[in-house]
PDB file of C-alpha atoms and ligand atoms in Angstrom:
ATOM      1  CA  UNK A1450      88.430  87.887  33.830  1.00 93.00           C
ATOM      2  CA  UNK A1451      89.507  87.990  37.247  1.00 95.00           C
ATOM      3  CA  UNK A1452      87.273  85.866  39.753  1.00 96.00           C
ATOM      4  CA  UNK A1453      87.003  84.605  43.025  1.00 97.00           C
ATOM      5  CA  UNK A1454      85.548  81.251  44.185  1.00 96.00           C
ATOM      6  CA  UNK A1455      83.787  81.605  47.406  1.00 97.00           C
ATOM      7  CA  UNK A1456      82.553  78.619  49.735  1.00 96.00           C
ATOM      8  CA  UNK A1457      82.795  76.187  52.456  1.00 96.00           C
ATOM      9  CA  UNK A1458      85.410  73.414  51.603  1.00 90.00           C
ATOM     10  CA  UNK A1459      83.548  70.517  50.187  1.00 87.00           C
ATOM     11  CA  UNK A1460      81.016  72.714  47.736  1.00 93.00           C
ATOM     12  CA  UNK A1461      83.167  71.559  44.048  1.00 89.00           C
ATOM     13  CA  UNK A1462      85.169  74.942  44.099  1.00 92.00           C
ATOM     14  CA  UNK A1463      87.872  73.471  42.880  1.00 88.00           C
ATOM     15  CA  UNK A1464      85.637  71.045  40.569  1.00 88.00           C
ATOM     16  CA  UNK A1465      83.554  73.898  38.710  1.00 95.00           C
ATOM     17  CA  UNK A1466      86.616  75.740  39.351  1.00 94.00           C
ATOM     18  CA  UNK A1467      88.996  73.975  36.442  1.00 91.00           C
ATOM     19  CA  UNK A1468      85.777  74.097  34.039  1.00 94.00           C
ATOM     20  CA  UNK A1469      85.623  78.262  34.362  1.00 96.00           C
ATOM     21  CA  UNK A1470      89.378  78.416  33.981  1.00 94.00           C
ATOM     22  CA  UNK A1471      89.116  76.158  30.782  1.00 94.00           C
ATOM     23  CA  UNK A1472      86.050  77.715  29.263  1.00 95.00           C
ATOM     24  CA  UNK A1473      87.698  81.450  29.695  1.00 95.00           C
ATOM     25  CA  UNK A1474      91.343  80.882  29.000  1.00 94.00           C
ATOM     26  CA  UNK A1475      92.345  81.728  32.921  1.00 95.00           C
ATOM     27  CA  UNK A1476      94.987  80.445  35.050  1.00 95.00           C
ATOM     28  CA  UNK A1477      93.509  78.410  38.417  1.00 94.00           C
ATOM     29  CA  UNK A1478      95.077  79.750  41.639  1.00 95.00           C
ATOM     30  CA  UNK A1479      94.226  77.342  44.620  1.00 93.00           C
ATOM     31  CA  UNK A1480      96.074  77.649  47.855  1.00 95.00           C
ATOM     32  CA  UNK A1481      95.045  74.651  49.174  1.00 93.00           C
ATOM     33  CA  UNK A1482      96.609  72.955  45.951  1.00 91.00           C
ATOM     34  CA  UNK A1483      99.912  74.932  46.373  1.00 94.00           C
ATOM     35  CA  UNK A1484      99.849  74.316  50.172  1.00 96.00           C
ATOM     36  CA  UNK A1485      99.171  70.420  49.787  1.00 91.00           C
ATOM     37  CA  UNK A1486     102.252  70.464  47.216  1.00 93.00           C
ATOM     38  CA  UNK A1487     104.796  72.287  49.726  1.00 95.00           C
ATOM     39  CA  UNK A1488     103.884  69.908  52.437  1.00 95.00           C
ATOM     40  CA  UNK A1489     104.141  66.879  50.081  1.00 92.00           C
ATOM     41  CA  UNK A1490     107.685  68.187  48.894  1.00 95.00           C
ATOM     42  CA  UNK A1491     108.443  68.955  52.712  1.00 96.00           C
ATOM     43  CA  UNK A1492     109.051  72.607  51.743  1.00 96.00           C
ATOM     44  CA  UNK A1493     110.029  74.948  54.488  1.00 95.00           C
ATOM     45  CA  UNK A1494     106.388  76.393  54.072  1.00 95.00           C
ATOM     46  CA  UNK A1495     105.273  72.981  53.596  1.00 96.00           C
ATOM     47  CA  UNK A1496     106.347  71.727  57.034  1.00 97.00           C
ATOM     48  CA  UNK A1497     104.827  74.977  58.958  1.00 97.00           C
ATOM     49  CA  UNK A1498     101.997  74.492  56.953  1.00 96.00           C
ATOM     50  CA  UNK A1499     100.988  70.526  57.445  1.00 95.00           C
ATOM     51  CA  UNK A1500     100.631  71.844  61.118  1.00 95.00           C
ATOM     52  CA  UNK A1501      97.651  73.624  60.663  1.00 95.00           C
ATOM     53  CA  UNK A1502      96.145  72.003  57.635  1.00 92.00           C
ATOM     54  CA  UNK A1503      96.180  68.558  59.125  1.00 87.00           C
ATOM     55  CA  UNK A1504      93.980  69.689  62.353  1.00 86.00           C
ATOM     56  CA  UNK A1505      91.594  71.566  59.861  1.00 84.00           C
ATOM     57  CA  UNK A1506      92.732  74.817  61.268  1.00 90.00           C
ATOM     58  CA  UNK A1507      93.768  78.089  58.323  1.00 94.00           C
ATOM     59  CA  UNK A1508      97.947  77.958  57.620  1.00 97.00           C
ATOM     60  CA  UNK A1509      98.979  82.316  58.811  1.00 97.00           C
ATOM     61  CA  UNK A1510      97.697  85.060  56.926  1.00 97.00           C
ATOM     62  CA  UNK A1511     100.923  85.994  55.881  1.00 96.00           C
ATOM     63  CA  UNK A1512     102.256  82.771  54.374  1.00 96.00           C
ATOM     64  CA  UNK A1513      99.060  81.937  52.143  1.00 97.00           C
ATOM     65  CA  UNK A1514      98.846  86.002  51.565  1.00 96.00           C
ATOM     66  CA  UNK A1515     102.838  85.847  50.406  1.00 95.00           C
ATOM     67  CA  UNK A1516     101.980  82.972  47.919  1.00 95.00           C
ATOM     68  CA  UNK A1517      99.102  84.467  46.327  1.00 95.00           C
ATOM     69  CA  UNK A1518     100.715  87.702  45.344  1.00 94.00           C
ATOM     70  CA  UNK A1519     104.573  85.810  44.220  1.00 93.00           C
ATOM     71  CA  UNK A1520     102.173  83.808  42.259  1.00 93.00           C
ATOM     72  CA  UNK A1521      99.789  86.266  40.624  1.00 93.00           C
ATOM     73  CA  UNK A1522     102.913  88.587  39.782  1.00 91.00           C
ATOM     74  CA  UNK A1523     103.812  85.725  37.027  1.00 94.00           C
ATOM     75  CA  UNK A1524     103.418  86.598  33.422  1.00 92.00           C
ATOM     76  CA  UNK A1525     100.892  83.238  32.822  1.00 92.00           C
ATOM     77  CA  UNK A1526      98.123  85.327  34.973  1.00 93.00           C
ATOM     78  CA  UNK A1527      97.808  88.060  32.870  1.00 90.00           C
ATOM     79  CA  UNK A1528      94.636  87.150  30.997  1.00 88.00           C
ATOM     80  CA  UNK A1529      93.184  87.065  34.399  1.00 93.00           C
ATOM     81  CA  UNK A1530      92.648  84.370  37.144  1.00 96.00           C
ATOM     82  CA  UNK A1531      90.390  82.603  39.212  1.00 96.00           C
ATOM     83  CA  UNK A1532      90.939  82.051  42.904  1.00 96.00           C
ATOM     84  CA  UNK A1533      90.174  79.184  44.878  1.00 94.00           C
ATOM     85  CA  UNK A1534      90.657  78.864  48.286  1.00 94.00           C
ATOM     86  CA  UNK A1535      92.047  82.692  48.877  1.00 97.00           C
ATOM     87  CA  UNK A1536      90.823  85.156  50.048  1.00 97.00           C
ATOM     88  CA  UNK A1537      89.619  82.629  53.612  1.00 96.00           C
ATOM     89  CA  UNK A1538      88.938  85.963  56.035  1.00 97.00           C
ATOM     90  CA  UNK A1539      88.913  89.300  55.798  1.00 97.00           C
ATOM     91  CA  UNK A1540      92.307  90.328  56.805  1.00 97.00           C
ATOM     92  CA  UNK A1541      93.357  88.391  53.403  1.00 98.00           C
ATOM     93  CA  UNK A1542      90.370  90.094  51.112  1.00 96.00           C
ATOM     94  CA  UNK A1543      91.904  93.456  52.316  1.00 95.00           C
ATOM     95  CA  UNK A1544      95.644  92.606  51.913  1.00 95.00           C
ATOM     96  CA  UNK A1545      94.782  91.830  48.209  1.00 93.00           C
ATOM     97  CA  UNK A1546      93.198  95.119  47.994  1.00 90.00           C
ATOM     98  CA  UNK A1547      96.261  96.391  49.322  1.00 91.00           C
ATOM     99  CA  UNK A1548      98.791  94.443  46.933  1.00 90.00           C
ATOM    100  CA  UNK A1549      96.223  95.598  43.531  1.00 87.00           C
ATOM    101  CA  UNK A1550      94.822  92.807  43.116  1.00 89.00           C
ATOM    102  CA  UNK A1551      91.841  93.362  40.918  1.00 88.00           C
ATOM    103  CA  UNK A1552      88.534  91.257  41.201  1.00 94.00           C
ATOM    104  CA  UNK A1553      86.059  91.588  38.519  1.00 94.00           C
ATOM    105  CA  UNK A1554      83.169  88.435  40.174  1.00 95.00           C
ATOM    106  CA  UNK A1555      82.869  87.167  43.173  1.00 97.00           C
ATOM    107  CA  UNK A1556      80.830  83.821  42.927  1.00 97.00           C
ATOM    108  CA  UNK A1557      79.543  81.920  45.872  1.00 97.00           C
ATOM    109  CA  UNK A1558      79.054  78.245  45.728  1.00 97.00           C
ATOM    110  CA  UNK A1559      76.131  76.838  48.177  1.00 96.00           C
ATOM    111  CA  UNK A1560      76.112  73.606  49.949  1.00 96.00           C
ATOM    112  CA  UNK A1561      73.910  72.771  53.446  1.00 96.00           C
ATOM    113  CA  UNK A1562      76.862  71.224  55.597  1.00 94.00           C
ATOM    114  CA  UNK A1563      75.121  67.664  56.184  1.00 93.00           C
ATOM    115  CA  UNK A1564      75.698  67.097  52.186  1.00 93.00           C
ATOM    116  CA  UNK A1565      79.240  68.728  52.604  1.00 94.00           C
ATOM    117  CA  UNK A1566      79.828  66.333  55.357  1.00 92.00           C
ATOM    118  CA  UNK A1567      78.597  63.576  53.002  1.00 87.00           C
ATOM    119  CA  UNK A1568      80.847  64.650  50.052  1.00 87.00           C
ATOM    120  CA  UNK A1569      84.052  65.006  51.296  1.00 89.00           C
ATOM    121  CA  UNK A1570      83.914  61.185  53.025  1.00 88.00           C
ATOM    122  CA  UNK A1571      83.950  60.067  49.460  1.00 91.00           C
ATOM    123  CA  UNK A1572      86.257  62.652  48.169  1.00 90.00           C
ATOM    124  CA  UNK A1573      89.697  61.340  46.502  1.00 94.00           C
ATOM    125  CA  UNK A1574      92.001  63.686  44.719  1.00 93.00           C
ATOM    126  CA  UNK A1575      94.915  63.100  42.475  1.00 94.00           C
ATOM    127  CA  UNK A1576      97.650  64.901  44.715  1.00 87.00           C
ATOM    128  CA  UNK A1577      99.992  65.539  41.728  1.00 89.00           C
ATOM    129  CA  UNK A1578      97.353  67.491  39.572  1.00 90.00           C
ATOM    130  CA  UNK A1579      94.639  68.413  41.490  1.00 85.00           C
ATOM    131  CA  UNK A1580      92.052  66.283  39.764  1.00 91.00           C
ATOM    132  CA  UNK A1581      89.353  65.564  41.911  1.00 89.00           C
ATOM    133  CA  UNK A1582      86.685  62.886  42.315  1.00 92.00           C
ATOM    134  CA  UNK A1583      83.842  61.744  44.248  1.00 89.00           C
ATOM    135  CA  UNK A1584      83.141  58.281  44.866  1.00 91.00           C
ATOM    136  CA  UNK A1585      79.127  58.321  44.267  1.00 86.00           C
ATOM    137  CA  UNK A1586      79.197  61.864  41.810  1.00 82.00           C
ATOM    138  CA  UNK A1587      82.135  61.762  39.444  1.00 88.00           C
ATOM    139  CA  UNK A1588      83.644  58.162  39.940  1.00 94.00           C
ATOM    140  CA  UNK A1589      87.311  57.248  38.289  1.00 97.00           C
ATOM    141  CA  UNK A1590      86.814  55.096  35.413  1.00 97.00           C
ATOM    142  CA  UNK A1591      89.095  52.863  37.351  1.00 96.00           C
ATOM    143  CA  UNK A1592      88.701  52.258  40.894  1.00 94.00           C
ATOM    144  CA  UNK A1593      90.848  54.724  43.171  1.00 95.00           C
ATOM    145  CA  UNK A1594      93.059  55.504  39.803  1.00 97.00           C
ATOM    146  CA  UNK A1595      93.475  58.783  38.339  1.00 97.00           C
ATOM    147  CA  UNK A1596      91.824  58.705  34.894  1.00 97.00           C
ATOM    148  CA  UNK A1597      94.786  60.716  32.838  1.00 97.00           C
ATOM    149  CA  UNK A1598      97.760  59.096  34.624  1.00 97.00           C
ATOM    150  CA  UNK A1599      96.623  55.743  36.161  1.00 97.00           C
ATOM    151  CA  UNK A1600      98.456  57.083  39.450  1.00 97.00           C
ATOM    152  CA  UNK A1601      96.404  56.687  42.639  1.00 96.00           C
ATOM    153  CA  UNK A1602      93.946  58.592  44.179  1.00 97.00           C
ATOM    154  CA  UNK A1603      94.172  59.310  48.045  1.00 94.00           C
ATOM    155  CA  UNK A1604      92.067  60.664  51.134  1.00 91.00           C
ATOM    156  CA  UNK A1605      93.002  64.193  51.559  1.00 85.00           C
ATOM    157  CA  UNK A1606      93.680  63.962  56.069  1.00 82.00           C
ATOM    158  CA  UNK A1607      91.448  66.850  56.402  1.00 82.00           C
ATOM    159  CA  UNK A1608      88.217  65.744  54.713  1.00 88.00           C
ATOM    160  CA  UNK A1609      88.208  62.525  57.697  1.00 88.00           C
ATOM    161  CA  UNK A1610      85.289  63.630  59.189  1.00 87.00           C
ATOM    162  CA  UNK A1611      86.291  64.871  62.248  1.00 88.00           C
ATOM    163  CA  UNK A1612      88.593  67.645  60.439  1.00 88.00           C
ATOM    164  CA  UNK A1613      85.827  68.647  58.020  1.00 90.00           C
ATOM    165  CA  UNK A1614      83.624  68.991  60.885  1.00 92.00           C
ATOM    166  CA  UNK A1615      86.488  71.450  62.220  1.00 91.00           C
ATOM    167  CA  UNK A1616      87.020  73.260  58.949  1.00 91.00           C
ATOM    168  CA  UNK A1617      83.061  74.238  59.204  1.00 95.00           C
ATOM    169  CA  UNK A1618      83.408  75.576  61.996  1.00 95.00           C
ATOM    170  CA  UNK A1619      86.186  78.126  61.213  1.00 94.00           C
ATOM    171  CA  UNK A1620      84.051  78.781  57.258  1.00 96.00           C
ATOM    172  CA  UNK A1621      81.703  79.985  59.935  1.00 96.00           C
ATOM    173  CA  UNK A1622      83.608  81.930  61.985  1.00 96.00           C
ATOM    174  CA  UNK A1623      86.256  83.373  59.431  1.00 96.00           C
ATOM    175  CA  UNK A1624      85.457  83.027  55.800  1.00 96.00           C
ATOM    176  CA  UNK A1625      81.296  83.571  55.779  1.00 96.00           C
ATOM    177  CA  UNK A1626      81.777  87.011  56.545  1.00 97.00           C
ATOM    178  CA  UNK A1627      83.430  87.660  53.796  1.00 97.00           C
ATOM    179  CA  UNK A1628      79.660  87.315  52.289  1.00 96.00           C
ATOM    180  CA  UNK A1629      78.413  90.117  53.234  1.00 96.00           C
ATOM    181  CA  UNK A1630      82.033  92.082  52.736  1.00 96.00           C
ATOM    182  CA  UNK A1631      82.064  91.106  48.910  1.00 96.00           C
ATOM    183  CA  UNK A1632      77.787  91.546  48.624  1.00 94.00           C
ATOM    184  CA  UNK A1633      78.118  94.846  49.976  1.00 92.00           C
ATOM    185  CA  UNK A1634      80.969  96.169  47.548  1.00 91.00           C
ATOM    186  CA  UNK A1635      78.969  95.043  45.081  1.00 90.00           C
ATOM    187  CA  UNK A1636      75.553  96.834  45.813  1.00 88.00           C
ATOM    188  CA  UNK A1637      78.327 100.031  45.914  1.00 85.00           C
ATOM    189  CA  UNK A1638      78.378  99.816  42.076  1.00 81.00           C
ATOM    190  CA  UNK A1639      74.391 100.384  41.722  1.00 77.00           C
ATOM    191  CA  UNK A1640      75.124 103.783  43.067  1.00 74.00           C
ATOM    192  CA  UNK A1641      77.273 105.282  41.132  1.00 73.00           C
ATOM    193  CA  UNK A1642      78.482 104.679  36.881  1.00 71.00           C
ATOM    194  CA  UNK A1643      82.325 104.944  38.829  1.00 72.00           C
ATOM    195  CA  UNK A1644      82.198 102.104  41.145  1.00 72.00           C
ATOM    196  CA  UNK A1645      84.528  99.099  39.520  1.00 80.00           C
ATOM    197  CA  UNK A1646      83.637  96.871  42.461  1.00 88.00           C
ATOM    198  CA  UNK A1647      83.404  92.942  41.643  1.00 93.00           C
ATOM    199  CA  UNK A1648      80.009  91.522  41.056  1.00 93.00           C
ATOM    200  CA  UNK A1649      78.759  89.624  43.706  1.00 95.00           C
ATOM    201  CA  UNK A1650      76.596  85.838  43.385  1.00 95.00           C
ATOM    202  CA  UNK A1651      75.825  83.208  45.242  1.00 96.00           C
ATOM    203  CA  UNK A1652      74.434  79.887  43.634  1.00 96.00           C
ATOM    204  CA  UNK A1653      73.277  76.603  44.654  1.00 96.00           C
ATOM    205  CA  UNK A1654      75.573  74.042  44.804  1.00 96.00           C
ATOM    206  CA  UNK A1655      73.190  70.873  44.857  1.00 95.00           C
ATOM    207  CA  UNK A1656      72.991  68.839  42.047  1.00 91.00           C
ATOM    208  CA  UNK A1657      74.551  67.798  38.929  1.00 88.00           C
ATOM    209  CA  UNK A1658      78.233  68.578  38.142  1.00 89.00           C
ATOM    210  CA  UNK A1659      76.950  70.155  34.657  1.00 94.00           C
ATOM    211  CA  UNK A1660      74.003  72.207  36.160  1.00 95.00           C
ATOM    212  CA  UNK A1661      76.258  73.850  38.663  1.00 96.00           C
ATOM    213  CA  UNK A1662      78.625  74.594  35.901  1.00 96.00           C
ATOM    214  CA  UNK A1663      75.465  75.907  33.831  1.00 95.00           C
ATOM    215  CA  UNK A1664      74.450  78.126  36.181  1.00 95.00           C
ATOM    216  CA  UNK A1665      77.470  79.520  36.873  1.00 96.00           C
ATOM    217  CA  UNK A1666      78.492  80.330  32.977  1.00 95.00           C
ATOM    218  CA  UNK A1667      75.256  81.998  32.996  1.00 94.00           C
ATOM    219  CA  UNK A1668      76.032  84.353  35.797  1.00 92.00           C
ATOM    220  CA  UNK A1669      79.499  84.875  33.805  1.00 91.00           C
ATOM    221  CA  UNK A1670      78.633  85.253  30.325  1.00 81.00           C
TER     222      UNK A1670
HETATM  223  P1  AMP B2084      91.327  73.839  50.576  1.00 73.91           P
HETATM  224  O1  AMP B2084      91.836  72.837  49.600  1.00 73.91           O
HETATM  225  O2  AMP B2084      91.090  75.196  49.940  1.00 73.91           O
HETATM  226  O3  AMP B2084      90.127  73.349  51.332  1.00 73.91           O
HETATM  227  O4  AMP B2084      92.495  74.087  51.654  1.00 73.91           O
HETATM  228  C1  AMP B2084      92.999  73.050  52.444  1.00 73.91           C
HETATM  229  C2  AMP B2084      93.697  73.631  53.656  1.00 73.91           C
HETATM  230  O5  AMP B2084      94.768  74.493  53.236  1.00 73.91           O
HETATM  231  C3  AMP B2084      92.819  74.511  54.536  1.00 73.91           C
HETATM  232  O6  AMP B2084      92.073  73.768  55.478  1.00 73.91           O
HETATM  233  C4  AMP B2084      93.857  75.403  55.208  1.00 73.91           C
HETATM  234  O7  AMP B2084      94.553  74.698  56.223  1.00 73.91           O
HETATM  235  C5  AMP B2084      94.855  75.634  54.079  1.00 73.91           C
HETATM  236  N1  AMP B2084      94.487  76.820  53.273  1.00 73.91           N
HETATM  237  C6  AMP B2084      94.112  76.851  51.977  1.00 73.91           C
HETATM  238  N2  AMP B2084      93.879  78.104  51.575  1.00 73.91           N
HETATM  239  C7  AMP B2084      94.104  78.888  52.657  1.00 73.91           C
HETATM  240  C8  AMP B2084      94.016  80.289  52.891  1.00 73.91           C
HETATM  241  N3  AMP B2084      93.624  81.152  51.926  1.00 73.91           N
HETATM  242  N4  AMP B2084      94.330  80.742  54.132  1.00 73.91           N
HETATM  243  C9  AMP B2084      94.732  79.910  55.111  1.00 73.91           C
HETATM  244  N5  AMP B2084      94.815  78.585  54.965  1.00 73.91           N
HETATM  245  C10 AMP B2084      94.506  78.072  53.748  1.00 73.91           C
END
């Protein structure tokens, strides 16, 4: 299975996102992740990147578009793979086209941005794995400790609110159309048996952790 996460940051892509890969044996591909990483190991991507990232604004096309394709060439993404974070516009959607990258679902997660905004003030994340928590939601079992390692948990720089308020702007302007690109691919397939165009969904995002993930494996199964 070969998926792709849609939705503004702050839905629980990359929350519901580590339950899909689990439940169907896929490999997790999340720019942001691999982005935060570079610019915590001061990479040479990593320090062109922390530029953009840490006023809210998308790292080049070409960087993020580079890393996607070195990554999905690996053998571990064979079974298939879920993306996270990638494609962000539709200059990116279409150089994956290009590079055969094949996308069986598209799945849209759904959040009004006053209860993104909300979220991502009491987001923490576990830089080292990923792991991600929400203060009020899905609370550490220790305060501001990562559950598995007992490392700490930290403020991701872009979800201050000032930056997420930023990074909702440019979901609006650059990744929403993508929408429509991926909902009309999809109505392609009613019209003809050939069509092998990725299914296209958009759920709610509001509630429970385990609804969310309920109504997603039900779109998937
Ligand atoms: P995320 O964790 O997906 O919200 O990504 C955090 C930040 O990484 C974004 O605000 C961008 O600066 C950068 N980023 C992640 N994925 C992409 C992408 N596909 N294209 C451009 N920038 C990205």
């Amino acid at each position: 299975m070969r998926l792709i996460l849609l939705g503004a940051p702050g839905v629980g892509k990359g929350t519901q996102a580590r339950f899909i890969a689990d439940k169907f044996h896929i490999l997790q591909l999340s720019t942001g992740n691999i982005l935060r990483l570079a610019v915590k190991y001061k990479t040479p991507l990593g320090i062109i990147a922390k530029r953009y990232m840490n006023l809210g604004k998308l790292v080049p096309d070409d960087l993020v578009i580079n890393i996607v394709k070195e990554q999905i060439s690996r053998p571990g993404y064979k079974n298939g793979y879920l993306l996270d974070g990638f494609p962000r516009n539709i200059t990116q959607a279409k150089a994956m086209n290009s590079a055969g990258i094949i996308i069986d679902y598209v799945l849209e997660i759904n959040v009004p941005f006053d209860e993104i905004i909300n979220r991502t003030s009491n987001r923490r994340i576990h830089y080292p794995s990923g792991r991600i928590y929400n203060l009020h939601y899905n609370p550490p079992k220790n305060e501001n400790l990562d559950d598995i390692t007992g490392e700490p948990l930290i403020q991701r720089e872009d979800d201050l609110k000032e930056t997420v308020l930023k990074r909702l702007n440019i979901y609006d302007e650059q990744t929403k159309p993508l929408i429509d690109y991926y909902k009309s691919l999809s109505k392609l397939n009613l019209n003809s048996k050939e069509n092998n165009y990725p299914k296209y969904k958009s759920i709610s995002g509001l509630g429970a952790i385990k609804d969310i993930q309920l109504r997603i494996f039900d779109f998937l199964k």
